[in-house]
């Protein structure tokens, strides 16, 4: 009986954004829509006038847009891989978080994959890449990898959604309205929860979870090779691929924590997402943070030991000098202290290892990891590879507007998504509860639900 | 007795003379270095032999080092060292050289001199054919891997896509097929009574559309104006140049193009013109030719031209030929690539390098000193678009990309900054400032390229007036004559426009002659215009009294 009541609570909570989005829903939609629209207008201006309206120039031809691409795809990677690993390891606590992590992965990937196109002065010529793409070019690898990964992320999100859509179909019924009903009818694929259907679904979810992990690793490795295979100070590194992968996971898990905390608060999901869930995520974030710090140290040490350069003030040695002690030092040390040391301390120390502390640490990590991507992209571009002096870059209002729009599009799309689909995976929660109830009594069902 | 004394004096003189002659005969005579061009290359042979014979009075000099170079045109003309060899018993020194490009190659043999022999050098040409690319093929059998790797990766991608396709296909097809009986209408569980009916999708979408429409207006106002298509067509009238990855030209990326101004001729006589750039068949500057000259100045009565693309300063000799007086490549830590402006003060040239460094050059071409700006922490590096130096040593720099004008002292420390650092059109603000100059009263004139005007400031930096509004398209440089007339080069209108001391438009010069006028200077009443494409033009504008004003 207790299980039934909890199940009803779970179902009510899972569809709460659909049926009762809350008083702040529309005001927030207006705010985020305006920001997104502002970015769209800015991009239209860029389309009309060309890249001259950005701060990009001959020397620094990659700026905010490429930073955004690496950042958003990295965040996506963190969401998908975290969910996939937890699913494969059958960690029961994943169930209430998985939907949000997977939705965030898809949304951020969609946004991130737009940036290579936004970065083009003539996006209409994108088709040339498909017509005349060079197999040896990391740019083509990136296009293939990102699109494959997007398909995988979509399927990864879709599969566990089928039983939940069927739930909405059956239980929201006519009350959902005609269009929602049509949507639910089509997307639920006639799900009735038969044993064979469950078997097919479980098998395919495992296949996709197994596939998506190496795929995500490859996507971010290819993204890293886009830089690492360029003979340019700061990028000419063999460890860039794992460095990027760990960085992506780091920012991705932090973003998952932020998304989960926000929706938990907004839709009163405290009963299902407890402080323990945040502590589990904090453990992962802490380990990744230390791993990223290790990579940062290894990269900096090897570059600093060599201090290569073809002349005074040039080459990777000069770049390191500028990064550690020069004009980029405030950004770099801001990242190291605010985005690595401080979050690690917050996550590691018991007094701050509470939900507010974990959320604050995650927010610091997300902002700092964007900054780190900026430090990877821009200073390296500004470093002279011929004796012509340093390049300069300052983002224009167009780039700032587009970047803000991308940031606003994440909550906007997530809010929209959860207006149509359950925010918590009812199917997985119930499956996990069922398995847990089959365990010996000390394994409390209530803890899962 | 007198005769005897005379004989003795003569004898001593003769002896001294013969001793001196003998001593002179022991001194080495003229040292020559005779190049020996390489012979025909044997089939399959990659390298050629560069040789030169070192002789003194036709006698071979053995055991002396001779260095060989070839002239390269990569990053500007310069000597690339091939190698060094000691001369043998016949005075011949030889090195092996593997040419990496076909065609005429200039080689230089240089003897640096020794205690007994003066330095000398000689150059010679030879034709290189069937040269070998500098890129060496892989030596460790990586070629098969390179060939097969794409296939392997492609297979992996296909495997991933296949597994995803399998999962998707079996889900989409299998789940409906595995459905049992039609589901019975399930009773709504108790929780359902606790929730409201959701907003229908159609209404939600309509709401979103209305919301977006309402949000569009403030968002558009927030972000900035969307430009009318008419403005866009004008962007083709802006002239932009670049070289070696460096932008050249006064307009910042954010600057808006202006309509082409209407111009009327100003009475002026073309005194002199010098073609600075020779173009090859493909329309590119020929090798060795001046390329995209940026500015002109006069020192020691000679015309100096800033050859921005080649990173050098050249002079126009009295017979009209061009000669390099400064090649910054010879100074390891200096670069003139992409430099936009220079100015003369007395016998010195002050050149604003693209990295903000100010290079002080003597009239001989020797670098006298370097002023490195002390940019305050957190500020972007300077991007000079113009420079003016006062008699008292004040250096004014227009910092194009940072939209400001800076007064610095001769230590490079900032003393005054005009402009907010962001593109704007206030009285003391700029959008990509370009050329800068003084008049005889010390007032400062700054070309505000992106705002299509010239702004005049008092010697203390107080804004005084705008000049040329509506008359300038893409102004780049400015000069003021002793009558207070302001001459402004306009790259989009391809003229130099003149304005009176009160800002009245007087007319323009150079119609049909100028193509991309950039630097402008006035010296002894003559207007020197440095055109990036057409070359140097010197005009004598009619005196104000005779010129017709509008």
CSV table of C-alpha atoms in Angstrom, one decimal, chain A residues 5 7-9 11-12 15-16 18-22 26 29-30 33-35 37-39 41-42 45 48-49 51-59 135 144 148-149 151-152 155 158-159 162 167 169-172 174-180 183 188-192 194 196-197 200-201 203-205 207-208 211-212 215 312 314 327 386-392 397-398 401 412 416 419-420, chain B residues 75 78 150 157 159-161 163-183 185-192 194-205 207-208 211-220 222-229 232 235 242 244-247 252-256 332-335 337 354-355 378-381 383 401-402:
chain,number,residue,atom,x,y,z
A,5,UNK,CA,0.9,5.8,-2.6
A,7,UNK,CA,3.9,5.5,-6.9
A,8,UNK,CA,1.0,7.9,-7.2
A,9,UNK,CA,3.1,10.6,-5.8
A,11,UNK,CA,3.4,9.9,-11.2
A,12,UNK,CA,1.9,13.2,-10.1
A,15,UNK,CA,3.8,15.1,-15.0
A,16,UNK,CA,3.6,18.2,-12.8
A,18,UNK,CA,2.8,19.2,-18.0
A,19,UNK,CA,-0.3,19.8,-16.0
A,20,UNK,CA,0.8,22.4,-13.6
A,21,UNK,CA,3.9,24.2,-14.7
A,22,UNK,CA,3.8,26.8,-12.0
A,26,UNK,CA,5.3,31.9,-18.5
A,29,UNK,CA,9.5,31.7,-20.9
A,30,UNK,CA,9.1,35.3,-21.9
A,33,UNK,CA,12.4,33.8,-25.3
A,34,UNK,CA,13.4,37.5,-25.5
A,35,UNK,CA,17.1,36.6,-24.9
A,37,UNK,CA,15.2,36.2,-29.9
A,38,UNK,CA,17.8,38.9,-29.3
A,39,UNK,CA,20.5,36.4,-30.3
A,41,UNK,CA,18.3,39.1,-34.4
A,42,UNK,CA,22.0,39.5,-33.8
A,45,UNK,CA,22.5,41.1,-38.6
A,48,UNK,CA,23.3,40.3,-43.5
A,49,UNK,CA,26.6,42.1,-42.8
A,51,UNK,CA,31.5,38.3,-39.8
A,52,UNK,CA,32.8,41.9,-39.8
A,53,UNK,CA,30.2,42.6,-37.1
A,54,UNK,CA,32.0,40.2,-34.8
A,55,UNK,CA,35.2,40.8,-33.0
A,56,UNK,CA,36.8,38.1,-35.1
A,57,UNK,CA,39.7,39.2,-37.3
A,58,UNK,CA,42.4,37.9,-39.5
A,59,UNK,CA,44.6,36.9,-36.6
A,135,UNK,CA,38.6,12.6,-45.4
A,144,UNK,CA,30.3,13.1,-38.8
A,148,UNK,CA,26.2,10.5,-35.2
A,149,UNK,CA,26.3,11.5,-31.5
A,151,UNK,CA,21.3,10.6,-33.4
A,152,UNK,CA,22.5,8.5,-30.5
A,155,UNK,CA,17.6,7.6,-29.4
A,158,UNK,CA,13.6,8.5,-26.7
A,159,UNK,CA,13.8,4.8,-25.6
A,162,UNK,CA,8.2,5.4,-24.7
A,167,UNK,CA,1.5,6.5,-19.5
A,169,UNK,CA,-1.5,8.7,-23.3
A,170,UNK,CA,-3.4,6.4,-21.0
A,171,UNK,CA,-3.7,8.6,-18.0
A,172,UNK,CA,-3.8,12.2,-19.2
A,174,UNK,CA,-8.6,13.5,-23.3
A,175,UNK,CA,-7.6,15.9,-20.6
A,176,UNK,CA,-4.3,16.5,-22.4
A,177,UNK,CA,-5.9,18.0,-25.4
A,178,UNK,CA,-6.1,16.8,-29.0
A,179,UNK,CA,-2.6,17.6,-30.1
A,180,UNK,CA,-0.9,16.2,-27.1
A,183,UNK,CA,1.6,13.2,-30.1
A,188,UNK,CA,4.2,5.7,-27.6
A,189,UNK,CA,4.4,3.1,-30.4
A,190,UNK,CA,1.5,1.1,-29.0
A,191,UNK,CA,3.3,0.5,-25.7
A,192,UNK,CA,1.3,-1.7,-23.3
A,194,UNK,CA,4.0,-6.5,-22.2
A,196,UNK,CA,8.1,-8.8,-24.9
A,197,UNK,CA,7.9,-5.1,-25.3
A,200,UNK,CA,12.9,-5.2,-26.6
A,201,UNK,CA,13.1,-1.9,-24.8
A,203,UNK,CA,17.9,-4.7,-24.8
A,204,UNK,CA,17.9,-1.7,-27.0
A,205,UNK,CA,18.5,0.7,-24.1
A,207,UNK,CA,22.8,-1.4,-26.8
A,208,UNK,CA,22.5,2.4,-27.0
A,211,UNK,CA,27.3,2.6,-27.9
A,212,UNK,CA,26.9,6.1,-26.6
A,215,UNK,CA,30.8,7.5,-29.2
A,312,UNK,CA,61.4,36.7,-28.0
A,314,UNK,CA,56.6,34.3,-29.6
A,327,UNK,CA,47.3,39.6,-19.9
A,386,UNK,CA,55.2,34.6,-37.5
A,387,UNK,CA,57.1,37.6,-36.2
A,388,UNK,CA,54.2,40.0,-36.5
A,389,UNK,CA,53.2,40.7,-32.9
A,390,UNK,CA,50.2,39.5,-30.9
A,391,UNK,CA,46.7,39.4,-32.2
A,392,UNK,CA,43.8,41.0,-30.4
A,397,UNK,CA,27.7,42.8,-29.0
A,398,UNK,CA,26.6,40.3,-31.7
A,401,UNK,CA,24.0,38.4,-27.8
A,412,UNK,CA,13.9,27.4,-22.5
A,416,UNK,CA,9.3,23.3,-23.2
A,419,UNK,CA,5.8,20.7,-20.8
A,420,UNK,CA,5.2,17.7,-23.0
B,75,UNK,CA,58.4,36.5,-45.9
B,78,UNK,CA,66.2,37.8,-47.5
B,150,UNK,CA,39.9,6.1,-43.1
B,157,UNK,CA,31.3,4.7,-37.7
B,159,UNK,CA,29.2,-0.2,-36.8
B,160,UNK,CA,28.0,2.6,-34.5
B,161,UNK,CA,25.4,3.7,-36.9
B,163,UNK,CA,23.9,-0.6,-33.8
B,164,UNK,CA,21.9,2.7,-33.4
B,165,UNK,CA,19.8,1.8,-36.4
B,166,UNK,CA,19.2,-1.7,-35.1
B,167,UNK,CA,18.1,-0.3,-31.7
B,168,UNK,CA,15.9,2.3,-33.3
B,169,UNK,CA,14.5,-0.1,-35.9
B,170,UNK,CA,13.7,-2.9,-33.5
B,171,UNK,CA,12.1,-0.4,-31.1
B,172,UNK,CA,9.9,1.3,-33.7
B,173,UNK,CA,8.9,-1.9,-35.4
B,174,UNK,CA,9.2,-4.4,-32.6
B,175,UNK,CA,7.3,-2.7,-29.8
B,176,UNK,CA,4.1,-2.2,-31.8
B,177,UNK,CA,4.3,-5.7,-33.0
B,178,UNK,CA,4.8,-7.0,-29.5
B,179,UNK,CA,1.7,-5.3,-28.2
B,180,UNK,CA,-1.0,-7.5,-26.7
B,181,UNK,CA,-4.6,-6.9,-26.6
B,182,UNK,CA,-5.8,-3.3,-26.9
B,183,UNK,CA,-5.4,-1.7,-23.5
B,185,UNK,CA,-9.3,2.1,-20.5
B,186,UNK,CA,-7.6,2.4,-17.2
B,187,UNK,CA,-9.3,4.2,-14.4
B,188,UNK,CA,-7.6,7.4,-13.5
B,189,UNK,CA,-5.5,6.9,-10.5
B,190,UNK,CA,-6.1,9.0,-7.4
B,191,UNK,CA,-3.2,11.4,-8.2
B,192,UNK,CA,-5.0,12.6,-11.3
B,194,UNK,CA,-4.8,16.5,-7.8
B,195,UNK,CA,-3.8,18.1,-11.1
B,196,UNK,CA,-5.3,20.5,-13.5
B,197,UNK,CA,-6.0,19.9,-17.1
B,198,UNK,CA,-2.9,20.9,-19.1
B,199,UNK,CA,-3.0,23.6,-21.6
B,200,UNK,CA,-3.8,22.2,-25.0
B,201,UNK,CA,-0.8,22.1,-27.3
B,202,UNK,CA,-2.5,24.3,-30.0
B,203,UNK,CA,-3.2,27.0,-27.5
B,204,UNK,CA,0.3,26.7,-26.1
B,205,UNK,CA,1.9,27.1,-29.5
B,207,UNK,CA,0.7,31.6,-27.0
B,208,UNK,CA,4.3,31.0,-27.9
B,211,UNK,CA,4.9,35.8,-27.1
B,212,UNK,CA,7.7,35.7,-29.6
B,213,UNK,CA,6.0,38.4,-31.7
B,214,UNK,CA,5.7,40.6,-28.7
B,215,UNK,CA,9.2,39.9,-27.6
B,216,UNK,CA,10.6,40.6,-31.1
B,217,UNK,CA,10.2,44.4,-30.8
B,218,UNK,CA,12.1,45.0,-27.6
B,219,UNK,CA,14.6,42.3,-28.5
B,220,UNK,CA,15.4,44.1,-31.8
B,222,UNK,CA,17.9,45.7,-27.4
B,223,UNK,CA,20.3,44.2,-29.9
B,224,UNK,CA,20.5,46.9,-32.4
B,225,UNK,CA,19.0,47.9,-35.6
B,226,UNK,CA,18.6,45.5,-38.5
B,227,UNK,CA,20.0,47.2,-41.5
B,228,UNK,CA,18.1,48.0,-44.6
B,229,UNK,CA,19.2,46.1,-47.7
B,232,UNK,CA,24.4,46.4,-47.5
B,235,UNK,CA,29.6,47.6,-48.2
B,242,UNK,CA,45.1,42.4,-45.9
B,244,UNK,CA,50.1,37.9,-44.2
B,245,UNK,CA,47.1,37.5,-42.0
B,246,UNK,CA,47.2,41.2,-40.9
B,247,UNK,CA,44.4,43.5,-41.6
B,252,UNK,CA,37.2,48.5,-38.0
B,253,UNK,CA,35.1,45.4,-38.4
B,254,UNK,CA,32.2,47.1,-36.8
B,255,UNK,CA,32.2,50.2,-38.8
B,256,UNK,CA,29.3,51.0,-41.1
B,332,UNK,CA,65.3,40.4,-35.0
B,333,UNK,CA,62.7,41.8,-32.6
B,334,UNK,CA,61.2,44.4,-34.9
B,335,UNK,CA,58.5,44.1,-37.4
B,337,UNK,CA,54.6,44.1,-41.3
B,354,UNK,CA,51.3,47.0,-35.8
B,355,UNK,CA,52.1,45.7,-32.3
B,378,UNK,CA,43.9,44.6,-18.5
B,379,UNK,CA,43.9,46.8,-21.6
B,380,UNK,CA,44.1,45.4,-25.1
B,381,UNK,CA,47.4,45.9,-27.1
B,383,UNK,CA,46.6,48.8,-32.9
B,401,UNK,CA,40.7,48.6,-32.9
B,402,UNK,CA,40.3,50.0,-29.4
